[in-house]
PDB file of C-alpha atoms in Angstrom:
ATOM      1  CA  UNK A1165      17.766 -52.563  -1.151  1.00  0.00           C
ATOM      2  CA  UNK A1166      14.619 -51.905  -3.146  1.00  0.00           C
ATOM      3  CA  UNK A1167      13.016 -48.971  -4.927  1.00  0.00           C
ATOM      4  CA  UNK A1168      14.835 -45.758  -5.721  1.00  0.00           C
ATOM      5  CA  UNK A1169      17.648 -44.499  -3.523  1.00  0.00           C
ATOM      6  CA  UNK A1170      19.386 -41.141  -3.519  1.00  0.00           C
ATOM      7  CA  UNK A1171      22.555 -39.890  -1.887  1.00  0.00           C
ATOM      8  CA  UNK A1172      23.308 -37.667  -0.163  1.00  0.00           C
ATOM      9  CA  UNK A1173      20.024 -36.814   1.553  1.00  0.00           C
ATOM     10  CA  UNK A1174      21.258 -33.366   2.500  1.00  0.00           C
ATOM     11  CA  UNK A1175      23.944 -31.216   0.885  1.00  0.00           C
ATOM     12  CA  UNK A1176      25.215 -27.750   1.685  1.00  0.00           C
ATOM     13  CA  UNK A1177      27.607 -26.295  -0.847  1.00  0.00           C
ATOM     14  CA  UNK A1178      29.193 -22.982  -1.653  1.00  0.00           C
ATOM     15  CA  UNK A1179      28.743 -21.304  -4.992  1.00  0.00           C
ATOM     16  CA  UNK A1180      32.227 -22.297  -6.147  1.00  0.00           C
ATOM     17  CA  UNK A1181      32.020 -25.965  -5.150  1.00  0.00           C
ATOM     18  CA  UNK A1182      31.551 -28.992  -7.372  1.00  0.00           C
ATOM     19  CA  UNK A1183      29.412 -31.847  -6.100  1.00  0.00           C
ATOM     20  CA  UNK A1184      27.402 -34.735  -7.497  1.00  0.00           C
ATOM     21  CA  UNK A1185      24.042 -36.227  -6.617  1.00  0.00           C
ATOM     22  CA  UNK A1186      23.575 -39.951  -7.077  1.00  0.00           C
ATOM     23  CA  UNK A1187      20.447 -41.950  -7.815  1.00  0.00           C
ATOM     24  CA  UNK A1188      20.081 -45.713  -8.085  1.00  0.00           C
ATOM     25  CA  UNK A1189      16.978 -47.698  -8.980  1.00  0.00           C
ATOM     26  CA  UNK A1190      16.536 -51.389  -8.185  1.00  0.00           C
ATOM     27  CA  UNK A1191      13.310 -51.859 -10.165  1.00  0.00           C
ATOM     28  CA  UNK A1192      14.617 -52.860 -13.578  1.00  0.00           C
ATOM     29  CA  UNK A1193      13.156 -49.725 -15.144  1.00  0.00           C
ATOM     30  CA  UNK A1194      14.273 -48.251 -18.457  1.00  0.00           C
ATOM     31  CA  UNK A1195      13.558 -44.561 -17.853  1.00  0.00           C
ATOM     32  CA  UNK A1196      15.011 -42.238 -15.223  1.00  0.00           C
ATOM     33  CA  UNK A1197      14.267 -38.616 -14.393  1.00  0.00           C
ATOM     34  CA  UNK A1198      15.670 -35.659 -12.463  1.00  0.00           C
ATOM     35  CA  UNK A1199      13.197 -33.175 -10.973  1.00  0.00           C
ATOM     36  CA  UNK A1200      13.610 -29.959  -9.004  1.00  0.00           C
ATOM     37  CA  UNK A1201      11.033 -29.299  -6.282  1.00  0.00           C
ATOM     38  CA  UNK A1202      10.818 -25.806  -4.774  1.00  0.00           C
ATOM     39  CA  UNK A1203       8.372 -24.804  -2.072  1.00  0.00           C
ATOM     40  CA  UNK A1204       4.832 -24.196  -3.331  1.00  0.00           C
ATOM     41  CA  UNK A1205       5.867 -24.715  -6.954  1.00  0.00           C
ATOM     42  CA  UNK A1206       5.116 -27.583  -9.345  1.00  0.00           C
ATOM     43  CA  UNK A1207       7.715 -30.235  -9.876  1.00  0.00           C
ATOM     44  CA  UNK A1208      10.105 -29.074 -12.601  1.00  0.00           C
ATOM     45  CA  UNK A1209      11.334 -31.788 -14.937  1.00  0.00           C
ATOM     46  CA  UNK A1210      15.035 -31.280 -15.588  1.00  0.00           C
ATOM     47  CA  UNK A1211      16.278 -34.327 -17.499  1.00  0.00           C
ATOM     48  CA  UNK A1212      14.923 -37.605 -18.824  1.00  0.00           C
ATOM     49  CA  UNK A1213      16.928 -40.666 -19.776  1.00  0.00           C
ATOM     50  CA  UNK A1214      15.486 -43.609 -21.647  1.00  0.00           C
ATOM     51  CA  UNK A1215      17.688 -46.682 -22.045  1.00  0.00           C
ATOM     52  CA  UNK A1216      20.676 -44.572 -20.965  1.00  0.00           C
ATOM     53  CA  UNK A1217      20.078 -41.999 -23.695  1.00  0.00           C
ATOM     54  CA  UNK A1218      19.103 -38.447 -22.781  1.00  0.00           C
ATOM     55  CA  UNK A1219      15.762 -37.727 -24.378  1.00  0.00           C
ATOM     56  CA  UNK A1220      14.870 -34.410 -22.781  1.00  0.00           C
ATOM     57  CA  UNK A1221      16.664 -31.399 -21.440  1.00  0.00           C
ATOM     58  CA  UNK A1222      14.171 -28.774 -20.377  1.00  0.00           C
ATOM     59  CA  UNK A1223      16.264 -25.629 -20.764  1.00  0.00           C
ATOM     60  CA  UNK A1224      18.266 -26.391 -17.671  1.00  0.00           C
ATOM     61  CA  UNK A1225      21.331 -24.177 -17.017  1.00  0.00           C
ATOM     62  CA  UNK A1226      24.653 -25.763 -17.923  1.00  0.00           C
ATOM     63  CA  UNK A1227      25.756 -25.659 -14.293  1.00  0.00           C
ATOM     64  CA  UNK A1228      23.648 -28.842 -13.979  1.00  0.00           C
ATOM     65  CA  UNK A1229      25.126 -31.773 -15.873  1.00  0.00           C
ATOM     66  CA  UNK A1230      23.471 -35.211 -15.876  1.00  0.00           C
ATOM     67  CA  UNK A1231      25.146 -38.548 -16.436  1.00  0.00           C
ATOM     68  CA  UNK A1232      23.572 -41.972 -16.914  1.00  0.00           C
ATOM     69  CA  UNK A1233      26.294 -44.656 -17.069  1.00  0.00           C
ATOM     70  CA  UNK A1234      23.759 -47.530 -17.093  1.00  0.00           C
ATOM     71  CA  UNK A1235      20.037 -48.051 -16.715  1.00  0.00           C
ATOM     72  CA  UNK A1236      20.247 -48.341 -12.921  1.00  0.00           C
ATOM     73  CA  UNK A1237      22.303 -45.257 -12.101  1.00  0.00           C
ATOM     74  CA  UNK A1238      21.812 -41.565 -12.656  1.00  0.00           C
ATOM     75  CA  UNK A1239      24.003 -38.690 -11.536  1.00  0.00           C
ATOM     76  CA  UNK A1240      23.541 -34.938 -11.426  1.00  0.00           C
ATOM     77  CA  UNK A1241      26.825 -33.049 -11.420  1.00  0.00           C
ATOM     78  CA  UNK A1242      26.682 -29.570  -9.917  1.00  0.00           C
ATOM     79  CA  UNK A1243      29.125 -26.687 -10.318  1.00  0.00           C
ATOM     80  CA  UNK A1244      29.079 -22.939  -9.688  1.00  0.00           C
ATOM     81  CA  UNK A1245      25.495 -23.045  -8.445  1.00  0.00           C
ATOM     82  CA  UNK A1246      23.434 -20.027  -7.422  1.00  0.00           C
ATOM     83  CA  UNK A1247      21.432 -19.554  -4.198  1.00  0.00           C
ATOM     84  CA  UNK A1248      18.190 -19.887  -6.190  1.00  0.00           C
ATOM     85  CA  UNK A1249      19.219 -23.462  -7.006  1.00  0.00           C
ATOM     86  CA  UNK A1250      18.530 -24.413  -3.389  1.00  0.00           C
ATOM     87  CA  UNK A1251      15.695 -26.949  -3.547  1.00  0.00           C
ATOM     88  CA  UNK A1252      14.786 -30.612  -3.184  1.00  0.00           C
ATOM     89  CA  UNK A1253      16.152 -32.649  -6.081  1.00  0.00           C
ATOM     90  CA  UNK A1254      14.140 -35.762  -6.792  1.00  0.00           C
ATOM     91  CA  UNK A1255      15.097 -38.718  -8.892  1.00  0.00           C
ATOM     92  CA  UNK A1256      12.423 -40.980 -10.360  1.00  0.00           C
ATOM     93  CA  UNK A1257      12.186 -44.024 -12.592  1.00  0.00           C
ATOM     94  CA  UNK A1258       9.472 -45.680 -14.648  1.00  0.00           C
ATOM     95  CA  UNK A1259       9.155 -48.886 -16.626  1.00  0.00           C
ATOM     96  CA  UNK A1260       9.429 -47.022 -19.905  1.00  0.00           C
ATOM     97  CA  UNK A1261       8.894 -43.608 -21.339  1.00  0.00           C
ATOM     98  CA  UNK A1262       6.315 -43.182 -24.058  1.00  0.00           C
ATOM     99  CA  UNK A1263       3.442 -44.930 -22.337  1.00  0.00           C
ATOM    100  CA  UNK A1264       1.204 -42.757 -20.268  1.00  0.00           C
ATOM    101  CA  UNK A1265       0.110 -45.398 -17.763  1.00  0.00           C
ATOM    102  CA  UNK A1266       3.525 -46.111 -16.294  1.00  0.00           C
ATOM    103  CA  UNK A1267       3.707 -44.437 -12.918  1.00  0.00           C
ATOM    104  CA  UNK A1268       6.955 -42.953 -11.735  1.00  0.00           C
ATOM    105  CA  UNK A1269       8.695 -44.175  -8.601  1.00  0.00           C
ATOM    106  CA  UNK A1270      10.510 -41.475  -6.683  1.00  0.00           C
ATOM    107  CA  UNK A1271      13.536 -41.460  -4.463  1.00  0.00           C
ATOM    108  CA  UNK A1272      13.521 -39.580  -1.145  1.00  0.00           C
ATOM    109  CA  UNK A1273      15.353 -36.619  -2.654  1.00  0.00           C
ATOM    110  CA  UNK A1274      18.449 -34.584  -1.871  1.00  0.00           C
ATOM    111  CA  UNK A1275      17.832 -31.348   0.023  1.00  0.00           C
ATOM    112  CA  UNK A1276      20.354 -28.937  -1.508  1.00  0.00           C
ATOM    113  CA  UNK A1277      21.305 -25.622   0.069  1.00  0.00           C
ATOM    114  CA  UNK A1278      23.606 -23.271  -1.833  1.00  0.00           C
ATOM    115  CA  UNK A1279      25.317 -20.673   0.336  1.00  0.00           C
TER     116      UNK A1279
ATOM    117  CA  UNK B 905       0.276 -22.997 -22.438  1.00  0.00           C
ATOM    118  CA  UNK B 906       0.068 -26.045 -20.234  1.00  0.00           C
ATOM    119  CA  UNK B 907      -1.291 -25.611 -16.749  1.00  0.00           C
ATOM    120  CA  UNK B 908      -2.524 -27.535 -13.737  1.00  0.00           C
ATOM    121  CA  UNK B 909      -4.589 -25.836 -11.023  1.00  0.00           C
ATOM    122  CA  UNK B 910      -5.304 -27.238  -7.584  1.00  0.00           C
ATOM    123  CA  UNK B 911      -5.986 -25.563  -4.214  1.00  0.00           C
ATOM    124  CA  UNK B 912      -2.915 -24.690  -2.183  1.00  0.00           C
ATOM    125  CA  UNK B 913      -4.200 -25.935   1.137  1.00  0.00           C
ATOM    126  CA  UNK B 914      -7.239 -27.678   2.622  1.00  0.00           C
ATOM    127  CA  UNK B 915      -8.245 -28.604   6.147  1.00  0.00           C
ATOM    128  CA  UNK B 916     -10.499 -31.485   7.163  1.00  0.00           C
ATOM    129  CA  UNK B 917     -11.486 -33.398  10.276  1.00  0.00           C
ATOM    130  CA  UNK B 918     -10.454 -36.916  11.187  1.00  0.00           C
ATOM    131  CA  UNK B 919     -13.117 -39.403  10.069  1.00  0.00           C
ATOM    132  CA  UNK B 920     -14.629 -37.029   7.529  1.00  0.00           C
ATOM    133  CA  UNK B 921     -14.519 -36.943   3.707  1.00  0.00           C
ATOM    134  CA  UNK B 922     -12.532 -34.472   1.616  1.00  0.00           C
ATOM    135  CA  UNK B 923     -12.431 -33.813  -2.128  1.00  0.00           C
ATOM    136  CA  UNK B 924      -9.352 -32.273  -3.739  1.00  0.00           C
ATOM    137  CA  UNK B 925     -10.017 -30.780  -7.152  1.00  0.00           C
ATOM    138  CA  UNK B 926      -7.666 -30.422 -10.088  1.00  0.00           C
ATOM    139  CA  UNK B 927      -8.204 -28.728 -13.453  1.00  0.00           C
ATOM    140  CA  UNK B 928      -5.790 -29.110 -16.318  1.00  0.00           C
ATOM    141  CA  UNK B 929      -4.950 -27.644 -19.704  1.00  0.00           C
ATOM    142  CA  UNK B 930      -2.457 -29.629 -21.745  1.00  0.00           C
ATOM    143  CA  UNK B 931      -1.352 -30.086 -25.345  1.00  0.00           C
ATOM    144  CA  UNK B 932      -3.034 -33.416 -25.878  1.00  0.00           C
ATOM    145  CA  UNK B 933      -3.988 -35.650 -22.985  1.00  0.00           C
ATOM    146  CA  UNK B 934      -2.918 -39.161 -22.096  1.00  0.00           C
ATOM    147  CA  UNK B 935      -4.148 -39.556 -18.558  1.00  0.00           C
ATOM    148  CA  UNK B 936      -3.996 -38.040 -15.096  1.00  0.00           C
ATOM    149  CA  UNK B 937      -2.077 -39.112 -12.010  1.00  0.00           C
ATOM    150  CA  UNK B 938      -2.482 -38.400  -8.314  1.00  0.00           C
ATOM    151  CA  UNK B 939       0.490 -38.727  -5.979  1.00  0.00           C
ATOM    152  CA  UNK B 940       0.779 -38.370  -2.209  1.00  0.00           C
ATOM    153  CA  UNK B 941       3.811 -36.723  -0.640  1.00  0.00           C
ATOM    154  CA  UNK B 942       4.394 -36.648   3.109  1.00  0.00           C
ATOM    155  CA  UNK B 943       6.645 -33.874   4.367  1.00  0.00           C
ATOM    156  CA  UNK B 944      10.287 -34.708   3.740  1.00  0.00           C
ATOM    157  CA  UNK B 945       9.462 -37.845   1.788  1.00  0.00           C
ATOM    158  CA  UNK B 946       9.188 -39.006  -1.812  1.00  0.00           C
ATOM    159  CA  UNK B 947       5.932 -38.669  -3.760  1.00  0.00           C
ATOM    160  CA  UNK B 948       4.133 -42.013  -4.000  1.00  0.00           C
ATOM    161  CA  UNK B 949       1.636 -43.078  -6.653  1.00  0.00           C
ATOM    162  CA  UNK B 950      -2.042 -43.109  -5.724  1.00  0.00           C
ATOM    163  CA  UNK B 951      -4.054 -43.382  -8.931  1.00  0.00           C
ATOM    164  CA  UNK B 952      -4.161 -43.070 -12.711  1.00  0.00           C
ATOM    165  CA  UNK B 953      -7.239 -42.183 -14.771  1.00  0.00           C
ATOM    166  CA  UNK B 954      -7.431 -42.083 -18.545  1.00  0.00           C
ATOM    167  CA  UNK B 955     -11.141 -42.744 -19.103  1.00  0.00           C
ATOM    168  CA  UNK B 956     -14.035 -40.700 -17.760  1.00  0.00           C
ATOM    169  CA  UNK B 957     -15.475 -41.872 -14.490  1.00  0.00           C
ATOM    170  CA  UNK B 958     -14.634 -42.875 -10.971  1.00  0.00           C
ATOM    171  CA  UNK B 959     -11.879 -45.278  -9.949  1.00  0.00           C
ATOM    172  CA  UNK B 960     -12.150 -46.550  -6.393  1.00  0.00           C
ATOM    173  CA  UNK B 961      -9.243 -47.924  -4.422  1.00  0.00           C
ATOM    174  CA  UNK B 962     -10.046 -48.478  -0.769  1.00  0.00           C
ATOM    175  CA  UNK B 963     -10.572 -45.192   1.055  1.00  0.00           C
ATOM    176  CA  UNK B 964      -9.293 -43.222  -1.949  1.00  0.00           C
ATOM    177  CA  UNK B 965     -11.178 -42.619  -5.199  1.00  0.00           C
ATOM    178  CA  UNK B 966     -10.238 -40.574  -8.250  1.00  0.00           C
ATOM    179  CA  UNK B 967     -12.574 -39.088 -10.838  1.00  0.00           C
ATOM    180  CA  UNK B 968     -11.894 -37.791 -14.340  1.00  0.00           C
ATOM    181  CA  UNK B 969     -13.918 -35.740 -16.817  1.00  0.00           C
ATOM    182  CA  UNK B 970     -11.927 -35.314 -20.033  1.00  0.00           C
ATOM    183  CA  UNK B 971     -14.459 -32.965 -21.597  1.00  0.00           C
ATOM    184  CA  UNK B 972     -14.183 -30.596 -18.637  1.00  0.00           C
ATOM    185  CA  UNK B 973     -10.451 -30.970 -18.061  1.00  0.00           C
ATOM    186  CA  UNK B 974     -11.245 -31.840 -14.461  1.00  0.00           C
ATOM    187  CA  UNK B 975     -10.326 -34.431 -11.890  1.00  0.00           C
ATOM    188  CA  UNK B 976     -10.789 -34.903  -8.192  1.00  0.00           C
ATOM    189  CA  UNK B 977      -9.327 -37.107  -5.478  1.00  0.00           C
ATOM    190  CA  UNK B 978     -11.805 -38.209  -2.820  1.00  0.00           C
ATOM    191  CA  UNK B 979     -10.507 -39.346   0.550  1.00  0.00           C
ATOM    192  CA  UNK B 980     -12.948 -41.049   2.914  1.00  0.00           C
ATOM    193  CA  UNK B 981     -12.728 -41.899   6.628  1.00  0.00           C
ATOM    194  CA  UNK B 982      -9.817 -39.521   7.006  1.00  0.00           C
ATOM    195  CA  UNK B 983      -6.980 -40.544   9.275  1.00  0.00           C
ATOM    196  CA  UNK B 984      -4.242 -38.384  10.771  1.00  0.00           C
ATOM    197  CA  UNK B 985      -1.710 -40.154   8.552  1.00  0.00           C
ATOM    198  CA  UNK B 986      -3.499 -38.710   5.495  1.00  0.00           C
ATOM    199  CA  UNK B 987      -1.984 -35.322   6.330  1.00  0.00           C
ATOM    200  CA  UNK B 988       0.254 -34.768   3.298  1.00  0.00           C
ATOM    201  CA  UNK B 989       0.490 -32.923   0.019  1.00  0.00           C
ATOM    202  CA  UNK B 990      -1.477 -34.333  -2.911  1.00  0.00           C
ATOM    203  CA  UNK B 991      -0.011 -33.757  -6.357  1.00  0.00           C
ATOM    204  CA  UNK B 992      -2.047 -33.801  -9.557  1.00  0.00           C
ATOM    205  CA  UNK B 993      -0.207 -34.423 -12.844  1.00  0.00           C
ATOM    206  CA  UNK B 994      -1.526 -34.694 -16.400  1.00  0.00           C
ATOM    207  CA  UNK B 995       0.260 -36.488 -19.248  1.00  0.00           C
ATOM    208  CA  UNK B 996       0.489 -34.501 -22.455  1.00  0.00           C
ATOM    209  CA  UNK B 997       0.753 -35.697 -26.057  1.00  0.00           C
ATOM    210  CA  UNK B 998       4.524 -36.231 -25.644  1.00  0.00           C
ATOM    211  CA  UNK B 999       3.922 -38.388 -22.562  1.00  0.00           C
ATOM    212  CA  UNK B1000       5.467 -35.690 -20.408  1.00  0.00           C
ATOM    213  CA  UNK B1001       3.946 -35.160 -16.971  1.00  0.00           C
ATOM    214  CA  UNK B1002       2.688 -31.641 -16.263  1.00  0.00           C
ATOM    215  CA  UNK B1003       2.548 -31.169 -12.497  1.00  0.00           C
ATOM    216  CA  UNK B1004       0.405 -29.040 -10.239  1.00  0.00           C
ATOM    217  CA  UNK B1005       1.939 -27.298  -7.239  1.00  0.00           C
ATOM    218  CA  UNK B1006       0.210 -29.683  -4.849  1.00  0.00           C
ATOM    219  CA  UNK B1007      -2.533 -29.375  -2.241  1.00  0.00           C
ATOM    220  CA  UNK B1008      -1.430 -29.516   1.366  1.00  0.00           C
ATOM    221  CA  UNK B1009      -4.077 -31.395   3.338  1.00  0.00           C
ATOM    222  CA  UNK B1010      -4.219 -30.779   7.078  1.00  0.00           C
ATOM    223  CA  UNK B1011      -6.219 -33.236   9.178  1.00  0.00           C
ATOM    224  CA  UNK B1012      -7.465 -32.072  12.566  1.00  0.00           C
ATOM    225  CA  UNK B1013      -8.612 -34.386  15.377  1.00  0.00           C
TER     226      UNK B1013
END
């Protein structure tokens, strides 16, 4: 498999559930990102990892917890979510962080619905 | 604050030309990206501009004016498959991407 993959593609969860989103990149990149995409809103950067170290956390609620066990895998652990957290969650990777010209490669996203 | 503005929606005719504009205000500037996103799919990279001027890549071209905080994406010989959202994103001084909300382009036969 090539590029950036995400599982599951669709997830419906109750507010009291715990679930995890998985992202894997096969590009040999050093930086990985989690984004939230809501309808008609700009992409919201949630977390950035560079060489497996978290370098940014943009005031994301603690009910979202990222994990980066190695440079190829990224997880987003979810617990006690709210209905307003329903959105498309995109994972992306880039060669490095700290150089503006490196484009990001995105996965297909997980469509999350919180009931 | 940091901000990206682009039209919400545009409509064009198959075979025609369309220009999607983007204005940005960022803390520092390290370049501007355009991405294409088909409905239900991942955004894919189209272009990157850091110097003033026009970059041409097949049917797609991207222009940047740093002094005006302005960019546009020009799509020529439109095809039905070009129906998608087009995302503009500027890189700030911390190399963080600031994203616009996207322009949904509808192509009519």
